[in-house]
XYZ file of C-alpha atoms in Angstrom:
715
model
C -137.715 8.672 -0.288
C -136.488 5.408 -1.893
C -138.821 3.087 -3.709
C -136.993 -0.072 -2.569
C -133.920 -1.253 -0.618
C -132.316 -2.134 -3.943
C -132.439 1.487 -5.071
C -130.854 2.575 -1.807
C -128.031 0.021 -2.256
C -127.379 1.290 -5.796
C -127.268 4.846 -4.510
C -124.720 3.892 -1.815
C -122.498 2.139 -4.371
C -122.535 5.181 -6.652
C -121.566 7.454 -3.757
C -118.597 5.231 -2.798
C -117.281 5.160 -6.361
C -117.675 8.912 -6.694
C -115.850 9.474 -3.404
C -113.033 7.056 -4.342
C -112.340 9.002 -7.520
C -111.540 12.122 -5.477
C -108.963 10.571 -3.131
C -105.545 12.188 -3.038
C -103.195 9.845 -4.870
C -100.146 11.710 -3.630
C -101.122 10.899 -0.051
C -101.629 7.222 -0.921
C -98.207 6.846 -2.532
C -95.712 9.691 -1.855
C -92.610 10.195 -3.950
C -89.388 8.795 -2.450
C -86.020 10.400 -3.029
C -83.296 8.243 -4.553
C -85.660 5.338 -5.216
C -85.867 5.287 -8.996
C -87.328 1.787 -9.186
C -90.026 2.539 -6.612
C -90.872 5.850 -8.308
C -91.274 4.009 -11.604
C -93.621 1.561 -9.931
C -95.476 4.536 -8.443
C -96.015 6.075 -11.871
C -97.334 2.808 -13.255
C -99.704 2.469 -10.331
C -100.964 6.050 -10.719
C -101.667 5.497 -14.418
C -103.660 2.351 -13.678
C -105.526 4.202 -10.910
C -106.463 7.069 -13.243
C -107.740 4.600 -15.822
C -109.827 2.924 -13.139
C -111.306 6.274 -12.032
C -112.223 7.145 -15.624
C -113.817 3.722 -16.027
C -115.878 4.273 -12.860
C -117.076 7.684 -14.058
C -118.103 6.269 -17.430
C -119.889 3.389 -15.751
C -121.656 5.813 -13.392
C -122.887 7.942 -16.278
C -124.114 4.829 -18.090
C -126.002 3.723 -14.974
C -127.654 7.137 -14.685
C -128.752 6.964 -18.304
C -130.101 3.489 -17.645
C -132.174 4.794 -14.724
C -133.566 7.528 -16.932
C -134.498 4.931 -19.534
C -136.283 2.887 -16.883
C -138.071 6.028 -15.679
C -136.965 5.291 -12.112
C -134.725 8.226 -11.555
C -137.455 9.847 -9.532
C -136.762 7.510 -6.674
C -133.302 9.048 -6.272
C -133.423 12.796 -5.552
C -130.818 14.814 -7.397
C -129.221 16.039 -4.202
C -128.305 12.453 -3.313
C -126.147 12.091 -6.422
C -123.701 14.666 -5.076
C -121.521 14.721 -2.006
C -123.447 17.540 -0.355
C -123.971 18.167 3.325
C -127.469 16.678 3.289
C -126.072 13.309 2.334
C -123.381 13.448 4.977
C -125.910 14.390 7.623
C -128.093 11.475 6.604
C -125.116 9.114 6.925
C -124.312 10.472 10.375
C -127.913 10.301 11.593
C -128.140 7.226 13.850
C -131.955 7.211 13.634
C -131.985 6.896 9.871
C -133.442 3.560 8.796
C -133.949 2.549 5.223
C -136.765 0.190 6.164
C -138.944 3.143 7.262
C -138.599 4.745 3.850
C -139.357 1.696 1.748
C -142.691 0.727 0.369
C -145.137 -1.016 2.691
C -145.111 -3.999 0.396
C -141.537 -4.764 1.344
C -142.640 -5.383 4.957
C -145.080 -8.030 3.841
C -142.485 -9.955 1.850
C -141.532 -13.267 3.328
C -138.029 -13.311 4.803
C -135.692 -15.461 2.793
C -133.564 -18.057 4.608
C -130.050 -16.917 5.427
C -127.426 -18.400 3.081
C -125.055 -20.968 4.502
C -121.607 -19.585 5.218
C -118.718 -21.163 3.321
C -115.619 -21.896 5.334
C -112.478 -20.170 4.101
C -110.199 -22.469 2.133
C -108.086 -22.915 -0.996
C -108.953 -25.149 -3.919
C -107.607 -25.940 -7.373
C -110.125 -25.613 -10.205
C -110.217 -25.414 -14.007
C -111.113 -22.290 -15.975
C -113.773 -24.162 -18.047
C -115.647 -24.743 -14.798
C -115.746 -20.983 -14.226
C -117.056 -20.440 -17.752
C -119.674 -23.119 -17.195
C -120.746 -21.346 -14.004
C -121.240 -18.084 -15.943
C -123.206 -19.946 -18.613
C -125.576 -21.196 -15.939
C -126.053 -17.595 -14.793
C -126.841 -16.576 -18.375
C -129.456 -19.323 -18.665
C -131.168 -18.476 -15.380
C -131.031 -14.658 -15.395
C -131.137 -11.749 -17.817
C -129.513 -8.362 -17.977
C -131.342 -5.713 -15.913
C -131.029 -3.101 -18.663
C -134.434 -2.614 -20.374
C -134.486 -4.103 -23.817
C -131.064 -5.709 -23.421
C -130.914 -9.360 -24.368
C -127.172 -9.795 -24.063
C -125.263 -12.386 -22.071
C -122.130 -12.266 -19.958
C -118.946 -12.913 -21.905
C -115.270 -12.858 -20.952
C -113.794 -9.390 -21.233
C -110.349 -9.634 -19.602
C -108.278 -12.484 -18.170
C -105.254 -11.845 -15.964
C -103.423 -15.082 -15.053
C -99.863 -13.777 -14.814
C -98.227 -12.032 -11.909
C -100.630 -13.480 -9.338
C -98.594 -16.486 -8.227
C -101.172 -19.079 -9.252
C -104.409 -17.097 -8.924
C -106.686 -15.709 -11.663
C -108.608 -12.468 -12.203
C -111.408 -12.446 -14.800
C -113.952 -9.820 -15.859
C -117.293 -10.663 -17.509
C -119.388 -7.981 -19.264
C -122.697 -7.972 -21.105
C -122.062 -8.275 -24.834
C -124.987 -5.951 -25.655
C -125.329 -3.023 -23.248
C -121.792 -3.195 -21.812
C -123.183 -2.037 -18.452
C -123.546 -5.306 -16.610
C -120.094 -6.220 -15.264
C -118.994 -9.087 -13.016
C -115.451 -9.402 -11.723
C -113.993 -12.678 -10.424
C -110.872 -12.398 -8.276
C -109.305 -15.740 -7.457
C -107.537 -14.412 -4.394
C -107.667 -11.553 -1.957
C -104.683 -9.282 -1.425
C -102.327 -9.667 1.516
C -102.838 -6.916 4.052
C -100.274 -4.169 3.578
C -98.868 -5.756 0.416
C -99.509 -6.018 -3.308
C -99.144 -9.808 -3.206
C -102.085 -12.146 -3.479
C -102.873 -14.525 -0.633
C -102.844 -17.547 -2.939
C -99.543 -16.610 -4.581
C -97.755 -15.895 -1.313
C -99.186 -18.946 0.448
C -98.169 -21.253 -2.422
C -94.594 -19.995 -2.601
C -94.143 -20.006 1.190
C -95.573 -23.523 1.387
C -93.021 -24.742 -1.159
C -90.201 -23.023 0.725
C -90.999 -24.375 4.199
C -91.416 -27.900 2.837
C -87.883 -27.946 1.449
C -88.449 -27.035 -2.214
C -86.561 -24.303 -4.003
C -87.559 -22.377 -7.091
C -86.626 -25.243 -9.431
C -89.185 -27.646 -7.940
C -91.687 -24.849 -7.423
C -91.549 -23.880 -11.095
C -91.404 -27.484 -12.325
C -94.423 -28.512 -10.286
C -96.732 -25.582 -10.956
C -95.717 -24.266 -14.357
C -94.352 -27.313 -16.168
C -96.519 -30.072 -14.689
C -99.788 -28.267 -13.897
C -99.609 -25.293 -16.263
C -100.272 -22.799 -13.459
C -98.801 -19.356 -13.956
C -96.558 -18.976 -10.901
C -93.969 -16.491 -9.689
C -90.802 -15.810 -11.612
C -87.368 -16.574 -10.196
C -86.732 -13.023 -9.015
C -90.147 -12.779 -7.369
C -89.561 -16.123 -5.646
C -86.347 -14.856 -4.085
C -88.162 -11.679 -3.079
C -90.481 -13.974 -1.163
C -87.445 -15.548 0.561
C -86.321 -12.051 1.565
C -89.763 -11.506 3.021
C -89.761 -14.772 5.004
C -86.189 -14.612 6.355
C -86.613 -11.890 9.026
C -89.843 -13.430 10.322
C -88.543 -17.001 10.641
C -85.364 -15.650 12.233
C -87.414 -13.719 14.793
C -89.414 -16.852 15.615
C -86.223 -18.850 16.197
C -84.618 -16.064 18.237
C -87.694 -15.827 20.443
C -87.459 -19.555 21.165
C -83.816 -19.146 22.183
C -84.531 -16.142 24.396
C -87.418 -17.893 26.120
C -85.235 -20.909 26.918
C -82.528 -18.630 28.327
C -85.056 -17.001 30.647
C -86.199 -20.421 31.853
C -82.612 -21.402 32.671
C -82.063 -18.187 34.616
C -85.029 -19.044 36.852
C -83.382 -22.270 38.098
C -81.778 -22.428 41.547
C -78.209 -21.189 41.799
C -76.945 -24.476 43.259
C -78.685 -26.639 40.682
C -76.542 -28.147 37.948
C -77.710 -26.775 34.620
C -78.650 -23.239 35.676
C -77.359 -20.041 34.063
C -74.186 -20.006 36.186
C -73.576 -23.777 35.932
C -74.845 -24.435 32.440
C -74.734 -27.926 30.973
C -74.966 -27.806 27.198
C -74.384 -29.987 24.172
C -73.200 -28.650 20.841
C -72.375 -29.859 17.372
C -71.977 -28.625 13.820
C -73.502 -29.784 10.564
C -72.609 -29.208 6.932
C -75.141 -28.611 4.198
C -73.828 -31.047 1.602
C -71.805 -34.188 2.153
C -68.047 -34.534 2.628
C -65.780 -31.501 3.094
C -66.903 -29.605 0.001
C -69.928 -27.971 1.572
C -70.351 -24.244 1.002
C -72.654 -23.837 4.006
C -72.535 -24.927 7.627
C -74.434 -24.499 10.898
C -73.538 -24.824 14.574
C -76.007 -25.070 17.465
C -75.825 -25.116 21.267
C -78.663 -26.791 23.173
C -79.445 -27.052 26.857
C -78.620 -30.600 27.899
C -81.371 -30.894 30.517
C -84.383 -29.542 28.624
C -83.255 -29.916 25.011
C -84.092 -26.303 24.190
C -82.089 -24.384 21.613
C -79.906 -21.612 23.076
C -77.535 -20.324 20.390
C -76.985 -21.012 16.712
C -74.924 -19.679 13.831
C -74.468 -20.062 10.072
C -71.504 -19.709 7.736
C -71.798 -19.530 3.957
C -69.236 -19.259 1.175
C -71.445 -18.050 -1.663
C -74.375 -15.735 -2.175
C -75.019 -12.041 -2.727
C -77.904 -10.324 -0.998
C -78.696 -7.092 0.793
C -80.388 -8.768 3.765
C -77.560 -10.486 5.670
C -74.939 -7.979 6.735
C -72.236 -10.546 7.547
C -69.430 -11.147 5.040
C -69.046 -14.465 3.256
C -66.893 -17.108 4.924
C -63.371 -17.239 3.505
C -62.108 -20.392 5.231
C -62.469 -24.080 4.437
C -65.456 -26.246 5.233
C -63.391 -28.275 7.705
C -62.579 -25.205 9.796
C -66.156 -23.944 9.682
C -67.301 -25.877 12.758
C -64.524 -24.550 14.979
C -65.065 -20.950 13.859
C -68.815 -21.149 14.438
C -68.253 -22.745 17.843
C -66.024 -19.849 18.833
C -68.659 -17.306 17.789
C -71.542 -19.092 19.524
C -69.691 -19.662 22.794
C -68.368 -16.115 22.598
C -71.948 -14.865 22.366
C -72.865 -17.006 25.378
C -70.024 -15.465 27.365
C -71.086 -11.933 26.404
C -74.604 -12.628 27.655
C -73.243 -13.687 31.050
C -73.756 -17.445 30.816
C -71.139 -19.606 32.549
C -70.818 -22.981 30.842
C -69.566 -25.708 33.168
C -70.111 -28.908 31.147
C -70.166 -29.425 27.373
C -71.148 -32.754 25.812
C -70.058 -33.165 22.212
C -68.674 -35.630 19.689
C -65.322 -37.188 20.295
C -64.195 -36.100 16.831
C -65.461 -32.554 17.153
C -63.023 -29.717 16.411
C -64.841 -27.201 18.577
C -63.383 -28.227 21.955
C -60.561 -25.692 21.633
C -63.053 -22.913 20.955
C -64.954 -23.855 24.106
C -61.846 -23.761 26.286
C -60.786 -20.407 24.816
C -63.921 -18.772 26.216
C -64.385 -21.021 29.274
C -60.982 -22.176 30.612
C -62.653 -23.624 33.720
C -65.230 -25.534 31.694
C -64.975 -29.241 30.961
C -65.586 -30.844 27.577
C -66.915 -34.411 27.748
C -67.117 -36.894 24.906
C -70.326 -38.507 23.737
C -70.513 -42.121 24.919
C -71.903 -43.332 21.616
C -69.057 -41.813 19.612
C -66.490 -43.219 22.049
C -67.946 -46.709 21.647
C -67.949 -46.385 17.870
C -64.315 -45.266 17.857
C -63.430 -48.181 20.162
C -64.979 -50.674 17.732
C -63.398 -49.113 14.642
C -59.943 -49.148 16.231
C -60.291 -52.852 16.999
C -61.332 -53.568 13.411
C -58.229 -51.813 12.122
C -55.992 -53.567 14.663
C -57.348 -56.974 13.618
C -55.808 -56.508 10.158
C -52.280 -55.837 11.460
C -49.607 -58.366 12.401
C -46.920 -56.160 13.919
C -46.660 -52.807 15.682
C -45.376 -49.654 14.065
C -42.340 -47.818 15.402
C -44.461 -45.007 16.849
C -46.641 -47.395 18.840
C -43.584 -49.247 20.135
C -41.903 -46.052 21.342
C -45.086 -44.850 23.016
C -46.064 -48.013 24.935
C -42.844 -50.021 25.384
C -42.528 -49.016 29.036
C -46.023 -50.238 29.953
C -45.892 -53.298 27.697
C -42.308 -54.597 27.345
C -43.364 -57.447 25.023
C -44.497 -54.963 22.394
C -41.049 -54.896 20.761
C -40.930 -58.619 20.008
C -44.468 -59.947 19.619
C -45.970 -60.563 16.186
C -49.059 -62.304 14.936
C -48.179 -65.818 13.763
C -51.286 -66.294 11.619
C -50.722 -66.226 7.876
C -54.472 -66.206 7.456
C -56.950 -65.755 10.257
C -59.209 -68.714 10.843
C -61.997 -69.503 13.224
C -60.566 -70.121 16.713
C -57.082 -68.795 15.938
C -57.198 -66.624 19.058
C -56.917 -63.265 17.286
C -59.350 -60.355 17.079
C -62.210 -62.010 15.215
C -65.527 -60.446 14.277
C -67.209 -62.292 17.129
C -64.671 -60.915 19.610
C -65.061 -57.345 18.341
C -68.824 -57.637 18.708
C -68.460 -58.798 22.326
C -65.898 -56.056 23.013
C -68.363 -53.442 21.790
C -71.059 -54.817 24.097
C -68.661 -54.940 27.056
C -67.667 -51.324 26.522
C -71.293 -50.245 26.339
C -72.011 -52.048 29.628
C -69.117 -50.218 31.245
C -70.540 -46.887 30.093
C -73.983 -47.759 31.395
C -72.976 -49.124 34.793
C -70.060 -46.905 35.797
C -71.055 -43.762 37.684
C -67.557 -42.361 38.200
C -64.405 -42.184 36.054
C -62.286 -44.346 38.377
C -64.599 -47.347 38.095
C -64.768 -46.997 34.317
C -60.955 -46.930 34.050
C -60.619 -49.960 36.357
C -63.059 -52.024 34.326
C -61.455 -51.173 30.999
C -57.999 -52.171 32.275
C -59.419 -55.387 33.731
C -61.037 -56.223 30.404
C -57.788 -55.748 28.507
C -55.403 -57.421 30.948
C -57.351 -60.363 32.426
C -60.915 -60.853 31.230
C -59.911 -61.269 27.598
C -57.477 -64.059 28.642
C -60.218 -65.870 30.599
C -58.719 -64.762 33.934
C -61.358 -63.438 36.314
C -59.540 -63.532 39.656
C -55.956 -62.524 40.250
C -53.778 -61.412 43.081
C -55.174 -58.195 44.400
C -58.461 -58.127 42.531
C -61.118 -59.618 40.286
C -63.284 -58.548 37.353
C -66.207 -57.483 39.534
C -68.601 -56.814 36.676
C -69.968 -60.350 36.287
C -70.766 -63.399 38.430
C -68.054 -65.980 38.987
C -70.605 -68.748 38.581
C -73.154 -69.140 35.807
C -76.626 -70.548 36.451
C -77.466 -73.856 34.765
C -81.020 -74.381 36.042
C -82.293 -71.171 34.421
C -84.381 -70.419 37.515
C -81.966 -68.353 39.595
C -82.004 -64.589 39.785
C -79.474 -62.605 37.834
C -77.999 -61.083 40.988
C -77.523 -64.340 42.890
C -76.917 -67.888 41.640
C -78.268 -70.502 44.080
C -77.759 -73.667 42.036
C -74.452 -75.470 41.527
C -73.886 -73.755 38.181
C -70.661 -73.663 36.205
C -67.578 -71.497 36.301
C -67.821 -68.342 34.213
C -65.761 -68.463 31.023
C -64.953 -65.773 28.499
C -66.737 -66.439 25.242
C -63.961 -65.247 22.917
C -60.526 -65.786 24.422
C -57.595 -63.977 22.793
C -54.577 -66.304 22.825
C -52.473 -64.366 20.310
C -49.977 -62.248 22.276
C -49.853 -59.580 19.582
C -53.611 -58.994 19.518
C -53.807 -59.315 23.295
C -51.399 -56.391 23.690
C -53.280 -54.569 20.921
C -56.516 -54.873 22.883
C -54.742 -53.816 26.083
C -53.469 -50.663 24.389
C -56.966 -49.807 23.149
C -58.457 -50.341 26.623
C -55.668 -48.244 28.132
C -56.551 -45.375 25.803
C -60.157 -45.470 26.993
C -59.048 -45.639 30.627
C -56.828 -42.584 30.205
C -59.809 -40.623 28.830
C -62.109 -41.698 31.658
C -62.247 -38.152 33.070
C -63.532 -36.939 29.676
C -66.131 -39.690 29.270
C -67.779 -40.126 32.695
C -69.077 -37.114 34.636
C -68.865 -37.430 38.450
C -72.516 -36.386 38.934
C -74.203 -37.170 35.620
C -72.370 -40.332 34.601
C -72.122 -40.956 30.875
C -73.488 -38.427 28.410
C -74.319 -38.118 24.742
C -74.757 -35.629 21.922
C -77.945 -37.209 20.582
C -79.906 -33.988 21.085
C -77.936 -32.213 18.370
C -77.834 -35.281 16.139
C -81.614 -35.654 16.348
C -82.034 -31.952 15.590
C -79.902 -32.275 12.473
C -81.896 -35.217 11.120
C -84.802 -32.804 10.580
C -82.824 -30.355 8.434
C -82.731 -32.433 5.186
C -86.526 -32.180 5.099
C -86.173 -28.418 4.606
C -83.146 -28.230 2.292
C -81.764 -31.031 0.166
C -78.237 -32.262 0.853
C -77.657 -32.761 -2.879
C -78.043 -29.112 -3.905
C -75.841 -26.251 -2.754
C -77.894 -23.149 -1.960
C -76.973 -19.494 -1.784
C -76.639 -17.869 1.620
C -80.084 -16.324 2.074
C -81.959 -19.406 0.877
C -79.814 -21.706 3.021
C -80.224 -19.640 6.175
C -83.985 -19.291 5.701
C -84.546 -23.002 5.065
C -82.197 -24.043 7.871
C -83.966 -21.761 10.342
C -87.234 -23.452 9.372
C -85.624 -26.812 10.094
C -84.274 -25.601 13.430
C -87.765 -24.442 14.402
C -89.223 -27.820 13.485
C -86.460 -29.630 15.370
C -87.379 -27.591 18.450
C -91.035 -28.688 18.396
C -90.607 -31.066 21.351
C -89.494 -28.122 23.465
C -92.375 -26.018 22.091
C -94.874 -28.725 23.034
C -93.632 -28.836 26.618
C -93.191 -25.080 27.093
C -95.765 -23.393 24.832
C -98.378 -26.113 24.765
C -99.805 -28.470 22.118
C -101.676 -25.689 20.318
C -98.494 -23.917 19.187
C -96.884 -24.485 15.804
C -94.231 -22.330 14.191
C -95.962 -22.506 10.776
C -99.036 -20.806 12.232
C -96.808 -18.185 13.804
C -95.042 -17.592 10.484
C -98.306 -17.283 8.537
C -99.624 -14.796 11.069
C -96.535 -12.609 10.771
C -96.760 -12.721 6.961
C -100.470 -11.733 7.096
C -101.400 -15.006 5.412
C -104.798 -16.173 6.690
C -104.505 -19.447 8.587
C -107.253 -21.556 7.066
C -109.255 -23.894 9.294
C -108.067 -26.897 7.288
C -104.431 -25.877 7.808
C -104.991 -25.315 11.514
C -106.629 -28.713 11.875
C -103.890 -30.498 9.919
C -101.067 -28.892 11.918
C -102.794 -29.664 15.205
C -103.211 -33.282 14.173
C -99.540 -33.451 13.107
C -98.427 -32.166 16.528
C -100.553 -34.742 18.326
C -99.402 -37.606 16.101
C -95.778 -36.605 16.525
C -96.127 -36.503 20.291
C -97.885 -39.864 20.349
C -95.127 -41.405 18.210
C -92.433 -40.098 20.569
C -94.254 -41.454 23.598
C -94.684 -44.808 21.889
C -90.948 -45.050 21.232
C -90.296 -44.820 24.980
C -92.338 -47.924 25.810
C -90.698 -51.249 26.588
C -92.432 -52.901 23.645
C -90.932 -50.391 21.207
C -87.473 -50.795 22.721
C -87.762 -54.563 22.424
C -88.917 -54.194 18.826
C -85.917 -52.007 17.947
C -83.561 -54.610 19.377
C -85.244 -57.324 17.335
C -84.932 -55.191 14.214
C -81.193 -54.759 14.776
C -80.742 -58.499 15.262
C -82.783 -59.181 12.137
C -80.633 -56.788 10.094
C -77.446 -58.533 11.202
C -78.865 -61.961 10.391
C -80.065 -60.727 7.020
C -76.620 -59.336 6.189
C -74.949 -62.628 7.120
C -77.420 -64.545 4.970
C -76.712 -62.282 2.007
C -72.955 -62.755 2.398
C -73.400 -66.512 2.476
C -75.516 -66.309 -0.665
C -72.713 -64.472 -2.430
C -70.196 -67.129 -1.419
C -72.322 -69.865 -2.985
C -72.332 -68.228 -6.419
C -70.147 -69.354 -9.298
C -68.748 -65.836 -9.757
C -67.840 -63.887 -6.639
C -67.533 -60.099 -6.897
C -65.655 -58.387 -4.057
C -63.735 -55.223 -3.281
C -60.800 -57.088 -1.806
C -62.097 -57.766 1.701
C -61.254 -60.457 4.206
C -63.597 -62.874 2.454
C -61.048 -63.233 -0.348
C -58.446 -64.570 2.068
C -60.819 -67.088 3.597
C -61.847 -68.354 0.171
C -58.295 -69.253 -0.809
C -57.607 -66.632 -3.468
C -54.246 -67.465 -5.060
C -53.016 -63.966 -5.815
C -54.746 -62.965 -9.011
C -54.079 -59.595 -10.590
C -56.598 -56.800 -10.670
C -59.653 -57.435 -12.815
C -58.576 -60.897 -14.059
C -60.846 -63.889 -13.565
C -58.972 -66.816 -12.041
C -60.676 -70.186 -11.600
C -60.438 -71.519 -8.052
C -62.163 -74.855 -8.038
C -65.776 -74.205 -8.933
C -65.603 -70.521 -7.951
C -64.311 -67.592 -9.992
C -63.200 -64.642 -7.865
C -63.138 -61.136 -9.332
C -61.221 -59.074 -6.809
C -59.213 -55.876 -6.602
C -57.102 -56.784 -3.596
C -53.794 -57.984 -5.068
C -50.791 -55.903 -5.996
C -49.377 -56.038 -9.515
C -46.388 -57.977 -8.238
C -48.716 -60.723 -7.002
C -48.046 -60.202 -3.293
C -50.848 -60.509 -0.746
C -49.014 -58.448 1.880
C -49.673 -55.100 0.179
C -51.857 -53.614 -2.548
C -49.834 -50.823 -4.179
C -46.521 -50.714 -5.977
C -45.534 -47.696 -3.868
C -45.249 -49.944 -0.798
C -41.706 -50.230 0.539
C -41.783 -54.031 0.316
C -42.993 -54.149 -3.287
C -40.296 -55.187 -5.799
C -41.910 -52.916 -8.397
C -41.364 -49.824 -6.232
C -39.406 -47.342 -8.377
C -37.984 -45.512 -5.374
C -36.160 -48.636 -4.177
C -34.301 -48.974 -7.437
């Protein structure tokens, strides 16, 4: 019936084109009421479809005339050019085989080797390379039309509207029948977007780049025709519900895991132990966006989260814009997140959070029986900062005197006698503050109950700092009374003669001694909020570590609108939860693969391999950080940074011109009270400082001070 398999293939192609021209366009794209924009798009699509059908019919008629010219039309019976019942029956016949109808010579032809399959991937190429490829085709093959000596030339080029892809049509410049179409990208399933365009824009979004960098990189630097600004934000609208669903599924899965724990176990659904914190988008208190998260303290899994934004207009997020200040944003979000936890039936027993967090009141509003504990790291930092501020003072304020005069009667009369602090003056020096920070950290580490922590802090402030280690009714108890001198004894027991233990930095100044006592008393009073009876000290590092990932997905220097901020932040929250995903869902899971699958973007083998390698490398890096060698290396790095900073300060002191911001170094160098911005020779050194007041006094810096003779209010 057919002279060759090629004729049968041509016949099948003609039938498909003829059948496609008779499809019902109304069924493919129905009219929608009240959707003027979509109806306009529908009309445009129908016009382009009609033009395509006409083009197919013209091409079909030209092919038929070509067959007549070749005198090969006899191999295709006329009934096969229609859509009659005979053709349909032949298609439905399972016993029909084209090979039985072909010429016997085709059976004797040697079978050609199967072509090697090319793995799916994406590449960047130049258009001249495509033209060169077509030129090679022209040199090695000719047009199949009899008597035609034409070559393939470019007919149409469509670079715009494809998001970085390219569609090109080549036709024969003589017969106009031979046509080759090159499509740089396939279409996304169920969408009119190209795979390349959508994948490029999504890749820029989930790597922390907005439209500005997307357009600057592709259009301005590479000359690639990419999406417009409106189309880019349409892509964000497309990504937002999917990335939100991925994050919500992680939260729901962690909640189910907590519910499966034993009822008596600390950390279960009825005795939940969580840690929470808030983060602002941009720095300081001018941020227009903020986020609050609640994580399970035991497993580190994300449980609840929330966003607040002050600007943005979209039809995706139903919530109204936030009308409060950035400072109040954390407390409001905490109330909403803990309120959601209460509605779902979770009973929070312990909350670990920053000492300076404003969300503690929101927690107690929803859980009056719950207990809010302070992060040990933040408590230690506040302890050190308070001592640094106290070291600069020489007398107590009236408020401090009224508050602590009953516990410390000497507070009303003591003053620091040092005009300028010197080495060994017995005040709160930098060396003492460093040792005080270490002592406080040791108390946090070693104390397992609040009472012991409070006892040690009071002993440090009252006796240890004065080099008194035994007194009537007690002793320090957190160090040996005798120090080893042979360097061979164990740390727990000294067997040699040794020497009596002495405090390294003794505070002899009564004013700073009472100052340190007051600071230690404050920590002792908060012992019940710092040390948990069962868990000991706690921290909020889980939230802090989660937030360090977010700047990789949205810059802290650029304020984003609501939809863009929430989409990018959700991507960062998913990435910050990858440790939990590795332990719960396995090493093969990655949220990027999940997102691509939901967007119908094909996950290329190269992408799959790269993400899998990134997960393994990340896990290996985390495991390496837990080793003793890595811990020792981090300690050495901290020591090296301190030594480097000291060396740089000493270098500055040796210079002929010393530039400062009015710190303590000016006092030690013997600055004689120069005015602001004036160079005053002091021996061989010229100090340029901003510390002195206009009146020349070293006791204050501003003329508004009550002791300044230039104060206008005094006169």
